[in-house]
Amino acid sequence: MKKIIIGIMVFMALLFVAGCTEEDGMKGSKTVGKDISESEIAEFIYTYSNINYNAFYQRYQFTTEDGKHMFFHETRQREGEYGPATEEDVTNSGFFEISDEVWNEFFDIVSGGTVKLREDSAESGDSGPWTYLYSTGKYSMLTEYSFESSQKEAEFEEFCRSMSENG
């Protein structure tokens, strides 16, 4: 009888472990700079889009490609018109390598922010911003990023605006 009970317990434990997925360990959020290191960031995307009068679209993107840190930006505007702003409406764009020092500034700004599993919704979208962080390693499934504070988000926007203006 004792062997049967032990056998059932082992069988149930195996079923429990088999039922767990990698996603189960991803519930909640993880902190950039604590759970996700600087070297694990593969891509960070920030997008804002307004399709109302004076339509506007802004994207900032930080990537790591072949060991180099890159920055991409694109601004689209439809002055006096409704959107969406398309590629024909591009008013400023660029893609260039950034130094380790600039990458460290970027990392300092996004550190403290959190990343969680992306939630898709059928509800109407807003103007954003939408932010995503793609990483390597243990938490690569987590992509939806939130800044630590509105102050950090404003600092990020100013940082990117300055880089896109000055190259």
XYZ file of N, CA and C in Angstrom:
501
model
N 0.814 -1.184 0.000
C 0.000 0.000 0.000
C 0.867 1.260 0.000
N 1.918 1.228 0.809
C 2.830 2.357 0.908
C 3.493 2.638 -0.444
N 3.871 1.582 -1.173
C 4.491 1.738 -2.490
C 3.514 2.332 -3.483
N 2.263 1.989 -3.391
C 1.239 2.517 -4.309
C 1.059 4.015 -4.066
N 0.991 4.400 -2.803
C 0.831 5.817 -2.461
C 2.040 6.619 -2.945
N 3.233 6.105 -2.719
C 4.451 6.779 -3.179
C 4.445 6.864 -4.701
N 4.045 5.793 -5.364
C 3.960 5.785 -6.820
C 2.988 6.824 -7.343
N 1.837 6.956 -6.692
C 0.841 7.948 -7.093
C 1.383 9.360 -6.879
N 2.059 9.571 -5.759
C 2.624 10.886 -5.472
C 3.690 11.271 -6.503
N 4.548 10.325 -6.864
C 5.577 10.587 -7.883
C 4.910 10.902 -9.218
N 3.898 10.122 -9.582
C 3.177 10.332 -10.830
C 2.533 11.724 -10.860
N 1.905 12.133 -9.776
C 1.270 13.448 -9.710
C 2.308 14.569 -9.787
N 3.440 14.373 -9.143
C 4.510 15.374 -9.203
C 5.025 15.524 -10.633
N 5.169 14.413 -11.341
C 5.610 14.469 -12.729
C 4.588 15.180 -13.611
N 3.305 14.933 -13.383
C 2.257 15.624 -14.130
C 2.307 17.129 -13.874
N 2.527 17.508 -12.629
C 2.610 18.928 -12.282
C 3.775 19.597 -12.998
N 4.951 18.987 -12.951
C 6.135 19.549 -13.601
C 5.948 19.593 -15.111
N 5.381 18.555 -15.692
C 5.150 18.516 -17.135
C 4.166 19.590 -17.559
N 3.260 19.961 -16.682
C 2.260 20.981 -17.011
C 2.785 22.391 -16.920
N 3.927 22.575 -16.312
C 4.506 23.902 -16.201
C 5.178 24.275 -17.509
N 5.058 25.538 -17.876
C 5.710 26.033 -19.083
C 6.688 27.119 -18.689
N 7.497 27.500 -19.647
C 8.439 28.584 -19.389
C 7.679 29.861 -19.045
N 6.504 30.029 -19.650
C 5.711 31.226 -19.428
C 5.262 31.349 -17.975
N 5.045 30.206 -17.285
C 4.626 30.241 -15.888
C 5.620 31.020 -15.032
N 6.907 30.941 -15.345
C 7.925 31.670 -14.608
C 8.012 33.121 -15.011
N 7.212 33.517 -16.008
C 7.265 34.868 -16.526
C 6.128 35.743 -16.004
N 5.286 35.205 -15.149
C 4.170 35.994 -14.634
C 4.702 37.147 -13.811
N 3.988 38.250 -13.834
C 4.446 39.444 -13.146
C 5.374 40.222 -14.050
N 6.166 41.065 -13.465
C 7.087 41.867 -14.268
C 8.502 41.735 -13.726
N 9.448 42.035 -14.572
C 10.865 42.012 -14.205
C 11.431 43.405 -14.428
N 12.414 43.754 -13.637
C 12.989 45.093 -13.659
C 14.261 45.138 -14.496
N 14.319 46.138 -15.376
C 15.511 46.365 -16.187
C 16.597 46.920 -15.264
N 17.770 46.358 -15.367
C 18.872 46.765 -14.501
C 19.028 45.867 -13.299
N 17.967 45.158 -12.959
C 18.020 44.214 -11.840
C 17.896 42.792 -12.383
N 16.784 42.510 -13.057
C 16.548 41.175 -13.611
C 17.058 41.042 -15.049
N 17.087 42.151 -15.755
C 17.544 42.170 -17.150
C 18.731 43.122 -17.237
N 19.876 42.585 -17.608
C 21.098 43.391 -17.630
C 21.240 44.166 -18.934
N 22.148 45.102 -18.921
C 22.438 45.935 -20.094
C 22.827 45.085 -21.296
N 23.641 44.073 -21.075
C 24.122 43.236 -22.183
C 23.036 42.338 -22.769
N 21.922 42.185 -22.059
C 20.834 41.339 -22.552
C 19.844 42.085 -23.450
N 19.944 43.402 -23.516
C 19.005 44.160 -24.344
C 19.386 44.019 -25.806
N 18.466 43.473 -26.592
C 18.676 43.312 -28.030
C 18.009 44.440 -28.809
N 16.854 44.892 -28.314
C 16.114 45.931 -29.036
C 15.143 46.620 -28.089
N 15.008 47.931 -28.264
C 14.058 48.730 -27.502
C 13.330 49.616 -28.496
N 11.997 49.573 -28.475
C 11.203 50.333 -29.442
C 10.203 51.209 -28.695
N 10.151 52.470 -29.085
C 9.212 53.444 -28.543
C 8.459 54.046 -29.726
N 7.135 53.951 -29.712
C 6.340 54.479 -30.825
C 5.161 55.273 -30.286
N 4.951 56.442 -30.899
C 3.804 57.272 -30.599
C 3.143 57.622 -31.921
N 1.816 57.529 -31.975
C 1.102 57.822 -33.211
C -0.210 58.514 -32.905
N -0.461 59.618 -33.586
C -1.716 60.345 -33.464
C -2.331 60.448 -34.854
N -3.541 59.921 -35.030
C -4.173 59.970 -36.358
C -5.203 61.093 -36.457
N -5.355 61.866 -35.414
C -6.291 62.986 -35.429
C -5.697 64.157 -36.205
N -6.362 65.293 -36.161
C -5.898 66.488 -36.869
C -4.431 66.767 -36.531
N -3.657 67.170 -37.516
C -2.197 67.312 -37.391
C -1.575 65.961 -37.034
N -1.908 64.970 -37.839
C -1.438 63.600 -37.604
C 0.077 63.580 -37.427
N 0.521 62.664 -36.560
C 1.929 62.627 -36.167
C 2.318 61.202 -35.814
N 3.536 60.831 -36.143
C 4.065 59.500 -35.820
C 5.522 59.681 -35.432
N 5.922 59.046 -34.339
C 7.320 59.105 -33.900
C 7.771 57.721 -33.464
N 8.917 57.314 -33.953
C 9.497 56.041 -33.509
C 10.965 56.269 -33.165
N 11.357 55.706 -32.011
C 12.757 55.642 -31.596
C 13.061 54.170 -31.367
N 14.229 53.754 -31.829
C 14.584 52.343 -31.702
C 16.077 52.220 -31.407
N 16.384 51.463 -30.369
C 17.759 51.147 -30.005
C 17.952 49.661 -30.255
N 19.030 49.296 -30.934
C 19.296 47.889 -31.210
C 20.769 47.580 -31.000
N 21.046 46.309 -30.854
C 22.417 45.820 -30.836
C 22.556 44.875 -32.017
N 23.453 45.204 -32.932
C 23.670 44.395 -34.128
C 25.162 44.123 -34.279
N 25.517 42.873 -34.316
C 26.919 42.468 -34.461
C 27.818 43.166 -33.449
N 27.330 43.286 -32.215
C 28.116 43.893 -31.149
C 28.137 45.411 -31.169
N 27.451 46.030 -32.136
C 27.405 47.493 -32.228
C 26.043 47.982 -31.754
N 26.045 49.126 -31.093
C 24.805 49.737 -30.630
C 24.340 50.731 -31.696
N 23.064 50.617 -32.061
C 22.512 51.428 -33.138
C 21.294 52.199 -32.638
N 21.034 53.343 -33.299
C 19.872 54.171 -32.995
C 19.154 54.497 -34.292
N 17.839 54.298 -34.296
C 16.990 54.644 -35.444
C 15.901 55.581 -34.950
N 15.588 56.582 -35.765
C 14.472 57.470 -35.436
C 13.735 57.835 -36.717
N 12.441 58.040 -36.576
C 11.643 58.467 -37.724
C 10.475 59.307 -37.229
N 10.308 60.467 -37.855
C 9.201 61.364 -37.560
C 8.377 61.522 -38.833
N 7.067 61.377 -38.692
C 6.141 61.601 -39.805
C 5.119 62.633 -39.341
N 4.811 63.573 -40.224
C 3.851 64.608 -39.867
C 2.916 64.898 -41.033
N 1.657 65.164 -40.704
C 0.647 65.585 -41.675
C 0.007 66.851 -41.120
N 0.711 67.971 -41.279
C 0.235 69.254 -40.762
C -1.120 69.595 -41.386
N -2.091 69.919 -40.533
C -3.407 70.327 -41.002
C -4.239 69.207 -41.596
N -3.807 67.958 -41.407
C -4.533 66.812 -41.960
C -4.715 65.742 -40.898
N -5.570 64.794 -41.239
C -5.791 63.647 -40.388
C -4.896 62.509 -40.857
N -4.664 61.530 -40.010
C -3.750 60.439 -40.315
C -4.419 59.256 -40.921
N -3.735 58.161 -40.957
C -2.420 57.953 -40.352
C -1.299 58.551 -41.204
N -0.235 58.944 -40.546
C 0.947 59.446 -41.236
C 1.688 58.255 -41.837
N 1.994 58.331 -43.120
C 2.632 57.229 -43.828
C 4.080 57.561 -44.158
N 4.743 56.661 -44.847
C 6.139 56.882 -45.232
C 6.289 58.116 -46.123
N 5.241 58.466 -46.837
C 5.282 59.678 -47.665
C 5.355 60.945 -46.815
N 5.008 60.836 -45.547
C 4.964 61.987 -44.641
C 6.211 62.123 -43.768
N 7.268 61.360 -44.053
C 8.490 61.405 -43.237
C 9.121 62.790 -43.342
N 9.375 63.386 -42.180
C 10.019 64.700 -42.136
C 11.434 64.635 -41.569
N 11.740 63.561 -40.861
C 13.075 63.410 -40.273
C 13.294 61.938 -39.952
N 14.416 61.407 -40.374
C 14.748 60.024 -40.022
C 16.248 59.835 -40.077
N 16.701 58.791 -39.403
C 18.118 58.475 -39.410
C 18.383 57.148 -38.733
N 19.509 56.563 -39.077
C 19.939 55.295 -38.497
C 21.449 55.353 -38.405
N 21.984 55.256 -37.196
C 23.425 55.367 -37.044
C 23.907 54.639 -35.797
N 25.191 54.349 -35.803
C 25.831 53.698 -34.662
C 26.013 54.720 -33.551
N 25.843 54.260 -32.310
C 26.069 55.124 -31.160
C 27.195 54.541 -30.312
N 27.849 55.399 -29.590
C 28.976 54.971 -28.758
C 28.490 54.212 -27.532
N 29.414 53.523 -26.894
C 29.091 52.827 -25.642
C 28.616 53.821 -24.582
N 29.196 55.016 -24.604
C 28.808 56.050 -23.643
C 27.336 56.444 -23.831
N 26.920 56.622 -25.076
C 25.521 56.972 -25.359
C 24.610 55.801 -25.000
N 25.045 54.578 -25.320
C 24.252 53.389 -24.954
C 24.077 53.322 -23.434
N 25.125 53.644 -22.688
C 25.038 53.632 -21.221
C 24.038 54.677 -20.719
N 23.994 55.849 -21.380
C 23.008 56.873 -21.019
C 21.595 56.338 -21.250
N 21.390 55.692 -22.401
C 20.100 55.073 -22.710
C 19.736 54.055 -21.631
N 20.690 53.193 -21.284
C 20.426 52.152 -20.289
C 20.089 52.756 -18.932
N 20.787 53.822 -18.549
C 20.491 54.482 -17.267
C 19.051 54.992 -17.236
N 18.562 55.482 -18.371
C 17.194 56.003 -18.430
C 16.168 54.878 -18.325
N 16.392 53.767 -19.025
C 15.396 52.682 -19.019
C 15.529 51.769 -17.796
N 16.659 51.844 -17.095
C 16.821 51.049 -15.866
C 15.768 51.452 -14.854
N 15.269 50.464 -14.157
C 14.210 50.706 -13.184
C 12.823 50.502 -13.773
N 12.744 50.540 -15.102
C 11.476 50.246 -15.768
C 11.207 48.757 -15.701
N 9.993 48.372 -16.013
C 9.625 46.965 -15.922
C 9.198 46.411 -17.278
N 9.368 45.101 -17.413
C 8.991 44.385 -18.615
C 8.078 43.245 -18.197
N 7.001 43.051 -18.955
C 6.069 41.966 -18.657
C 5.630 41.321 -19.962
N 4.881 40.238 -19.836
C 4.351 39.585 -21.024
C 3.437 40.547 -21.763
N 3.542 40.540 -23.068
C 2.718 41.408 -23.906
C 1.261 40.972 -23.820
N 0.389 41.951 -23.661
C -1.036 41.678 -23.597
C -1.705 42.238 -24.841
N -2.280 41.362 -25.648
C -3.010 41.794 -26.822
C -4.444 42.050 -26.425
N -5.034 43.089 -27.011
C -6.395 43.455 -26.676
C -7.155 43.796 -27.942
N -8.430 43.468 -27.962
C -9.283 43.784 -29.105
C -9.881 45.183 -28.983
N -9.616 45.864 -27.881
C -10.146 47.204 -27.675
C -9.465 48.193 -28.600
N -10.135 49.330 -28.842
C -9.559 50.383 -29.670
C -8.260 50.864 -29.045
N -7.294 51.142 -29.877
C -6.003 51.601 -29.384
C -5.999 53.088 -29.110
N -5.002 53.514 -28.410
C -4.823 54.935 -28.183
C -3.597 55.387 -28.960
N -3.136 56.574 -28.697
C -1.994 57.122 -29.418
C -0.660 56.590 -28.925
N -0.675 55.909 -27.798
C 0.562 55.404 -27.233
C 1.070 56.359 -26.179
N 2.309 56.336 -25.884
C 3.332 55.565 -26.593
C 3.277 54.082 -26.243
N 3.754 53.306 -27.178
C 3.903 51.869 -26.988
C 5.385 51.598 -26.893
N 5.774 50.879 -25.875
C 7.194 50.608 -25.666
C 7.414 49.114 -25.483
N 8.440 48.619 -26.155
C 8.769 47.199 -26.105
C 10.269 47.029 -25.947
N 10.643 46.096 -25.106
C 12.039 45.759 -24.902
C 12.193 44.272 -25.195
N 13.062 43.965 -26.141
C 13.352 42.577 -26.487
C 14.730 42.247 -25.948
N 14.808 41.160 -25.188
C 16.076 40.796 -24.570
C 16.437 39.358 -24.884
N 17.661 39.043 -24.583
C 18.136 37.673 -24.699
C 18.108 37.077 -23.298
N 18.298 35.818 -23.183
C 18.403 35.220 -21.861
C 17.084 34.774 -21.279
N 17.081 34.672 -19.991
C 16.007 34.056 -19.219
C 14.627 34.689 -19.441
N 14.559 36.003 -19.604
C 13.272 36.682 -19.697
C 12.972 37.184 -21.114
N 13.438 36.470 -22.107
C 13.263 36.909 -23.497
C 11.802 36.944 -23.938
N 10.919 36.251 -23.242
C 9.504 36.249 -23.613
C 8.795 37.531 -23.160
N 9.387 38.274 -22.245
C 8.789 39.499 -21.746
C 9.128 40.635 -22.706
N 8.135 41.365 -23.172
C 8.418 42.400 -24.159
C 7.784 43.754 -23.868
N 6.686 43.803 -23.149
C 5.982 45.064 -22.956
C 6.660 45.861 -21.836
N 7.214 47.016 -22.196
C 8.024 47.810 -21.279
C 7.218 48.982 -20.720
N 7.449 49.309 -19.449
C 6.875 50.491 -18.801
C 7.995 51.250 -18.106
N 8.051 52.549 -18.334
C 9.059 53.372 -17.673
C 8.816 53.391 -16.171
N 9.886 53.608 -15.426
C 9.813 53.661 -13.970
C 8.907 54.801 -13.502
N 8.932 55.921 -14.245
C 8.125 57.087 -13.871
C 7.880 57.940 -15.110
N 6.944 58.862 -14.994
C 6.690 59.782 -16.113
C 7.900 60.694 -16.320
N 8.641 60.976 -15.271
C 9.860 61.780 -15.384
C 10.906 61.051 -16.235
N 11.064 59.744 -16.011
C 12.013 58.944 -16.805
C 11.576 58.902 -18.274
N 10.271 58.797 -18.503
C 9.765 58.777 -19.874
C 10.046 60.114 -20.568
N 9.821 61.218 -19.872
C 10.111 62.541 -20.429
C 11.614 62.694 -20.699
N 12.435 62.173 -19.808
C 13.891 62.205 -19.989
C 14.282 61.396 -21.228
N 13.656 60.242 -21.416
C 13.909 59.414 -22.594
C 13.529 60.151 -23.877
N 12.357 60.767 -23.893
C 11.903 61.496 -25.077
C 12.869 62.624 -25.432
N 13.304 63.384 -24.430
C 14.239 64.487 -24.667
C 15.596 63.960 -25.151
N 16.068 62.887 -24.551
C 17.316 62.243 -24.955
C 17.257 61.854 -26.438
N 16.167 61.197 -26.841
C 16.016 60.755 -28.227
C 15.822 61.940 -29.171
N 15.047 62.926 -28.761
C 14.825 64.114 -29.586
C 16.159 64.806 -29.873
N 16.975 64.926 -28.856
C 18.293 65.552 -29.012
C 19.170 64.744 -29.968
N 19.154 63.433 -29.821
C 19.965 62.576 -30.704
C 19.466 62.653 -32.137
N 18.165 62.689 -32.340
C 17.632 62.721 -33.703
C 17.883 64.076 -34.371
N 17.978 65.130 -33.596
C 18.259 66.455 -34.150
C 19.743 66.651 -34.430
N 20.576 66.090 -33.572
C 22.017 66.333 -33.668
C 22.782 65.200 -34.348
N 22.135 64.055 -34.521
C 22.799 62.928 -35.173
C 23.938 62.406 -34.358
